[in-house]
Amino acid sequence: MPAIPDLDELVHAAVGGVGGTERPGQVRMARAVERAVEREEHLLVQAGTGTGKSLAYLVPAIAHAMCTGRPAVVATATLALQAQIVDRDLPRIADALAPLVGRRPTFALVKGRSNYLCQHKLVGGFPDEDADSLLSMGSVDRERSRTGEEVVRLREWAEITESGDRDELVPGVGHRAWRQVSVTAQECLGSRCPMVGECYVELSREAAKEVDVIVTNHSFMAIDAFEGRFMLPEHDLLVVDEAHELTDRVTSTITDELTAGSVSVAARRAGRSDAAAHLAETTDLLSDALADLSEGKLARLPERLVTTLQLVRDAARTTLSEIKPDKGAEVDGATQLALAAVQEVHDTAERVLEERELDVVWISQDQRRGSVLRVAPMSVAMLVRDKIFSERTVVLTSATLELGGTFDAVAGTIGLRGAGAPAWEGLDVGSPFDYPQQAIAYVAAHLPPPGRDGAAPAVFDEIEELVRAAGGRTLGLFSSRRAAEAAAEEMRVRLADDDITVLCQGDDQLPTLVRRFASDARTCLFGTLSLWQGVDVPGAACQLVLIDRIPFPRPDDPLSSARTEAISRMGGNGFMAVSATHAALRLAQGAGRLVRRADDRGVVAFLDSRMMTARYAPFLQKSLPPFWPTSDRALVLKALQRLDELAPDVVPVATPGARGIGGAPLVSPVAGEVPVARSPRTAVTGGHAWSPEQDDELRDGLGAGISIEELAEHLELAPDLVTSRINQLGLAPAG
């Protein structure tokens, strides 16, 4: 294999391959990533929208993987970015770099087990999820059930999918339907499964073993690091994109919960035995104990709750002993489901009773499940430092890592500050966009400060005027689902005469709503947290972003309040360290939805006057892109009207395509073109093991100018399997 060219040459080739233009910030970031790897130091990079940061880290990551023989791992927070990297960025970069590095760089997508179809469950290897599930219904109910329709569609899709990846299915299905065809890691039979050879999860992980770049998500990466499951191959470079989300994703991953319903399900799955009956008897005790407690954080565990949890834990332990199969005995799906459910009940009850120093315990109310007992760590900083930063070089990047003009706030949440913190560098490579010329930051200073009783009539008047001036084209970001729904309902009435459609989060699957919003200029989309980040609607479909209020965490949020109190006890400013930092991050992400390309124009409208008047306002303002600021309402309305009049056609959002094993895009071959491989390792993982003799036949055939179609026919294999093996071997197809 030829020597790897220098980084600048690789970046230049990759930029040409993706049809872009080289940007100073992109080159600067790529060099910083290369330097961090060489020095074995960590790197925090703030790269504004339009920098091309994925290319800036993928190119040095590929170069490092090809030099060392170890894969680089890229972890993202959102499915949208995962899809962009696997479906768009990596295929084009790999094609562009192949002539320079001697072969086509390889890549694979790896996710958690519950994201894939379970082949064993599809053929009835596991019992129904619950008594009310689709598969327990009569035929009439099944036909009428939405869940039933979704599962019918799932089973039809299961016949044609190459990847079994849930994200490939568009439109998506609800959680209840998906549970009929998937299992969690705890429920999986693993190597004992009779269909392990056809398992989508095992195939995707096999595909990842020898590739150059593995793409996954924060949660999967965290579980792999914290629980030592070794689901990812050994690696010494980890890139965390959307790194502003890392703390929340890690916290969510190691949050446990317990309900009376989960105890009841565990007991039912454990079957008919004395131990299971005893566990079932604790259901009502737990329900009553939780019902007596108010929603919110528990400063200490009430005596009744302690006693109840001890009974639950002990009953679960006895049940586990009774249902656990003898060593070497076969385990069926029903037994595995029971073991997983009872083990979870036992472990959560035990964790709460341990009252660990950093754990926060609280009660929340769920409309469907009633009282929920939750436990999560107040801080994951030391855990992240020990488990993620200690074994590899980590590059963290996002458009929003500098808050209030410094990296300190984010660095502190992930263990990069304080005694014993590892060495790291912070770098802001800016953005290629001319923010002051492209966008206006408008604060509606004349509005009253937001109250607790919903939006004032003056706020609805303001929204109506702004949306009318923009001709639709509005993404409304609200601090709560209730606020978004109220605004959507009000605007549907007020704007009915102007033929402006108002969509609201919850009306349909979010990707479907975003595509509808992006494809019609006279459409608005209102929603909450999921829309504040990861939504990418460039062009004229989005020329106004509304933010109803500063997105502080709720005062009764148990984790935020615990963190605030802990910082205040140590003499720090808990409000600024927790609430203001949280708000600054959300505001920066929300405002970043507006300008996605160099020709985007528009207004971000803050309907909260505290953005100008509060003592913390300068901190929040420094965290935003440098838009042109104003509080002149008339000026903003004229600007929006002018933008609407001059707006070009909208740019629709593409529908996700099918994927192969390993996550690579699955494209139907066009006549006359070389068939596209299902994945970088389909030739191995698709069920065919290549022999040395067959490899020699490939080499000889290609050398003799034989086409891939002819080789496939000779070998009696699918053309894409042959293409996959050619890619693996770094051979050149016949021209």
CSV table of N, CA and C in Angstrom, one decimal, residues 253-301:
chain,number,residue,atom,x,y,z
A,253,THR,N,-28.4,7.7,29.6
A,253,THR,CA,-28.0,6.2,29.5
A,253,THR,C,-28.0,5.5,30.8
A,254,ILE,N,-27.5,6.2,31.9
A,254,ILE,CA,-27.4,5.6,33.2
A,254,ILE,C,-28.4,6.0,34.2
A,255,THR,N,-29.6,6.5,33.7
A,255,THR,CA,-30.7,6.8,34.5
A,255,THR,C,-31.6,5.5,34.6
A,256,ASP,N,-32.0,5.1,35.8
A,256,ASP,CA,-32.9,4.0,36.0
A,256,ASP,C,-34.2,4.4,36.5
A,257,GLU,N,-35.2,3.6,36.3
A,257,GLU,CA,-36.6,3.9,36.8
A,257,GLU,C,-37.3,2.7,37.2
A,258,LEU,N,-38.3,2.9,38.1
A,258,LEU,CA,-39.0,1.8,38.6
A,258,LEU,C,-40.5,2.2,38.8
A,259,THR,N,-41.4,1.4,38.3
A,259,THR,CA,-42.8,1.6,38.5
A,259,THR,C,-43.5,0.4,39.0
A,260,ALA,N,-44.7,0.6,39.5
A,260,ALA,CA,-45.5,-0.6,39.9
A,260,ALA,C,-45.8,-1.5,38.7
A,261,GLY,N,-46.0,-0.8,37.5
A,261,GLY,CA,-46.2,-1.6,36.3
A,261,GLY,C,-45.0,-2.5,35.9
A,262,SER,N,-43.8,-1.9,36.1
A,262,SER,CA,-42.6,-2.7,35.7
A,262,SER,C,-42.4,-3.9,36.6
A,263,VAL,N,-42.8,-3.8,37.9
A,263,VAL,CA,-42.8,-4.9,38.8
A,263,VAL,C,-43.8,-5.9,38.4
A,264,SER,N,-45.0,-5.5,38.0
A,264,SER,CA,-46.1,-6.4,37.6
A,264,SER,C,-45.7,-7.2,36.4
A,265,VAL,N,-45.1,-6.5,35.4
A,265,VAL,CA,-44.7,-7.1,34.1
A,265,VAL,C,-43.6,-8.2,34.4
A,266,ALA,N,-42.7,-7.8,35.3
A,266,ALA,CA,-41.6,-8.8,35.6
A,266,ALA,C,-42.2,-10.0,36.3
A,267,ALA,N,-43.1,-9.8,37.2
A,267,ALA,CA,-43.7,-11.0,37.9
A,267,ALA,C,-44.5,-11.8,36.9
A,268,ARG,N,-45.2,-11.2,36.0
A,268,ARG,CA,-46.0,-12.0,35.1
A,268,ARG,C,-45.1,-12.8,34.1
A,269,ARG,N,-44.0,-12.2,33.7
A,269,ARG,CA,-43.1,-12.9,32.8
A,269,ARG,C,-42.4,-14.0,33.5
A,270,ALA,N,-42.2,-13.9,34.8
A,270,ALA,CA,-41.5,-14.9,35.6
A,270,ALA,C,-42.3,-16.2,35.7
A,271,GLY,N,-43.6,-16.2,35.3
A,271,GLY,CA,-44.4,-17.4,35.3
A,271,GLY,C,-45.1,-17.7,36.6
A,272,ARG,N,-45.6,-18.9,36.7
A,272,ARG,CA,-46.4,-19.3,37.9
A,272,ARG,C,-45.5,-20.0,38.9
A,273,SER,N,-45.0,-19.3,39.9
A,273,SER,CA,-44.2,-19.9,40.9
A,273,SER,C,-44.4,-19.1,42.2
A,274,ASP,N,-44.0,-19.7,43.3
A,274,ASP,CA,-44.2,-19.0,44.6
A,274,ASP,C,-43.4,-17.7,44.6
A,275,ALA,N,-42.2,-17.7,44.1
A,275,ALA,CA,-41.4,-16.5,44.1
A,275,ALA,C,-42.0,-15.4,43.2
A,276,ALA,N,-42.5,-15.8,42.0
A,276,ALA,CA,-43.1,-14.8,41.1
A,276,ALA,C,-44.4,-14.2,41.8
A,277,ALA,N,-45.1,-15.1,42.5
A,277,ALA,CA,-46.3,-14.6,43.1
A,277,ALA,C,-46.0,-13.6,44.2
A,278,HIS,N,-44.9,-13.9,44.9
A,278,HIS,CA,-44.5,-13.0,46.0
A,278,HIS,C,-44.0,-11.7,45.4
A,279,LEU,N,-43.4,-11.7,44.3
A,279,LEU,CA,-43.0,-10.5,43.6
A,279,LEU,C,-44.2,-9.7,43.2
A,280,ALA,N,-45.2,-10.4,42.6
A,280,ALA,CA,-46.4,-9.7,42.2
A,280,ALA,C,-47.1,-9.0,43.4
A,281,GLU,N,-47.0,-9.6,44.6
A,281,GLU,CA,-47.7,-9.0,45.8
A,281,GLU,C,-47.1,-7.7,46.1
A,282,THR,N,-45.8,-7.4,45.7
A,282,THR,CA,-45.2,-6.2,46.1
A,282,THR,C,-45.7,-5.0,45.1
A,283,THR,N,-46.4,-5.4,44.1
A,283,THR,CA,-46.8,-4.4,43.1
A,283,THR,C,-47.7,-3.3,43.8
A,284,ASP,N,-48.7,-3.8,44.5
A,284,ASP,CA,-49.6,-2.8,45.1
A,284,ASP,C,-48.9,-2.0,46.2
A,285,LEU,N,-48.0,-2.7,46.9
A,285,LEU,CA,-47.2,-2.0,48.0
A,285,LEU,C,-46.4,-0.9,47.4
A,286,LEU,N,-45.8,-1.1,46.3
A,286,LEU,CA,-45.0,-0.1,45.6
A,286,LEU,C,-45.9,1.0,45.1
A,287,SER,N,-47.0,0.6,44.5
A,287,SER,CA,-47.9,1.6,43.9
A,287,SER,C,-48.4,2.6,45.0
A,288,ASP,N,-48.8,2.0,46.2
A,288,ASP,CA,-49.3,2.9,47.3
A,288,ASP,C,-48.1,3.7,47.9
A,289,ALA,N,-46.9,3.2,48.0
A,289,ALA,CA,-45.8,3.9,48.5
A,289,ALA,C,-45.5,5.1,47.6
A,290,LEU,N,-45.5,4.9,46.3
A,290,LEU,CA,-45.2,6.0,45.4
A,290,LEU,C,-46.3,7.0,45.3
A,291,ALA,N,-47.6,6.6,45.4
A,291,ALA,CA,-48.7,7.5,45.3
A,291,ALA,C,-48.7,8.5,46.5
A,292,ASP,N,-48.1,8.1,47.6
A,292,ASP,CA,-48.1,9.0,48.8
A,292,ASP,C,-47.1,10.1,48.6
A,293,LEU,N,-46.2,10.0,47.6
A,293,LEU,CA,-45.1,11.0,47.5
A,293,LEU,C,-45.4,12.0,46.4
A,294,SER,N,-45.1,13.3,46.7
A,294,SER,CA,-45.3,14.3,45.7
A,294,SER,C,-44.2,14.3,44.6
A,295,GLU,N,-44.6,14.8,43.5
A,295,GLU,CA,-43.7,14.9,42.3
A,295,GLU,C,-42.5,15.7,42.7
A,296,GLY,N,-41.3,15.3,42.3
A,296,GLY,CA,-40.1,16.1,42.6
A,296,GLY,C,-39.0,15.3,43.3
A,297,LYS,N,-37.9,16.0,43.6
A,297,LYS,CA,-36.8,15.4,44.2
A,297,LYS,C,-37.0,14.9,45.6
A,298,LEU,N,-36.5,13.7,45.9
A,298,LEU,CA,-36.5,13.2,47.3
A,298,LEU,C,-35.2,13.5,48.0
A,299,ALA,N,-35.3,14.5,49.0
A,299,ALA,CA,-34.1,14.8,49.7
A,299,ALA,C,-33.6,13.6,50.5
A,300,ARG,N,-34.5,12.8,51.0
A,300,ARG,CA,-34.2,11.6,51.7
A,300,ARG,C,-35.3,10.6,51.4
A,301,LEU,N,-35.0,9.3,51.5
A,301,LEU,CA,-36.0,8.3,51.2
A,301,LEU,C,-36.9,8.1,52.4
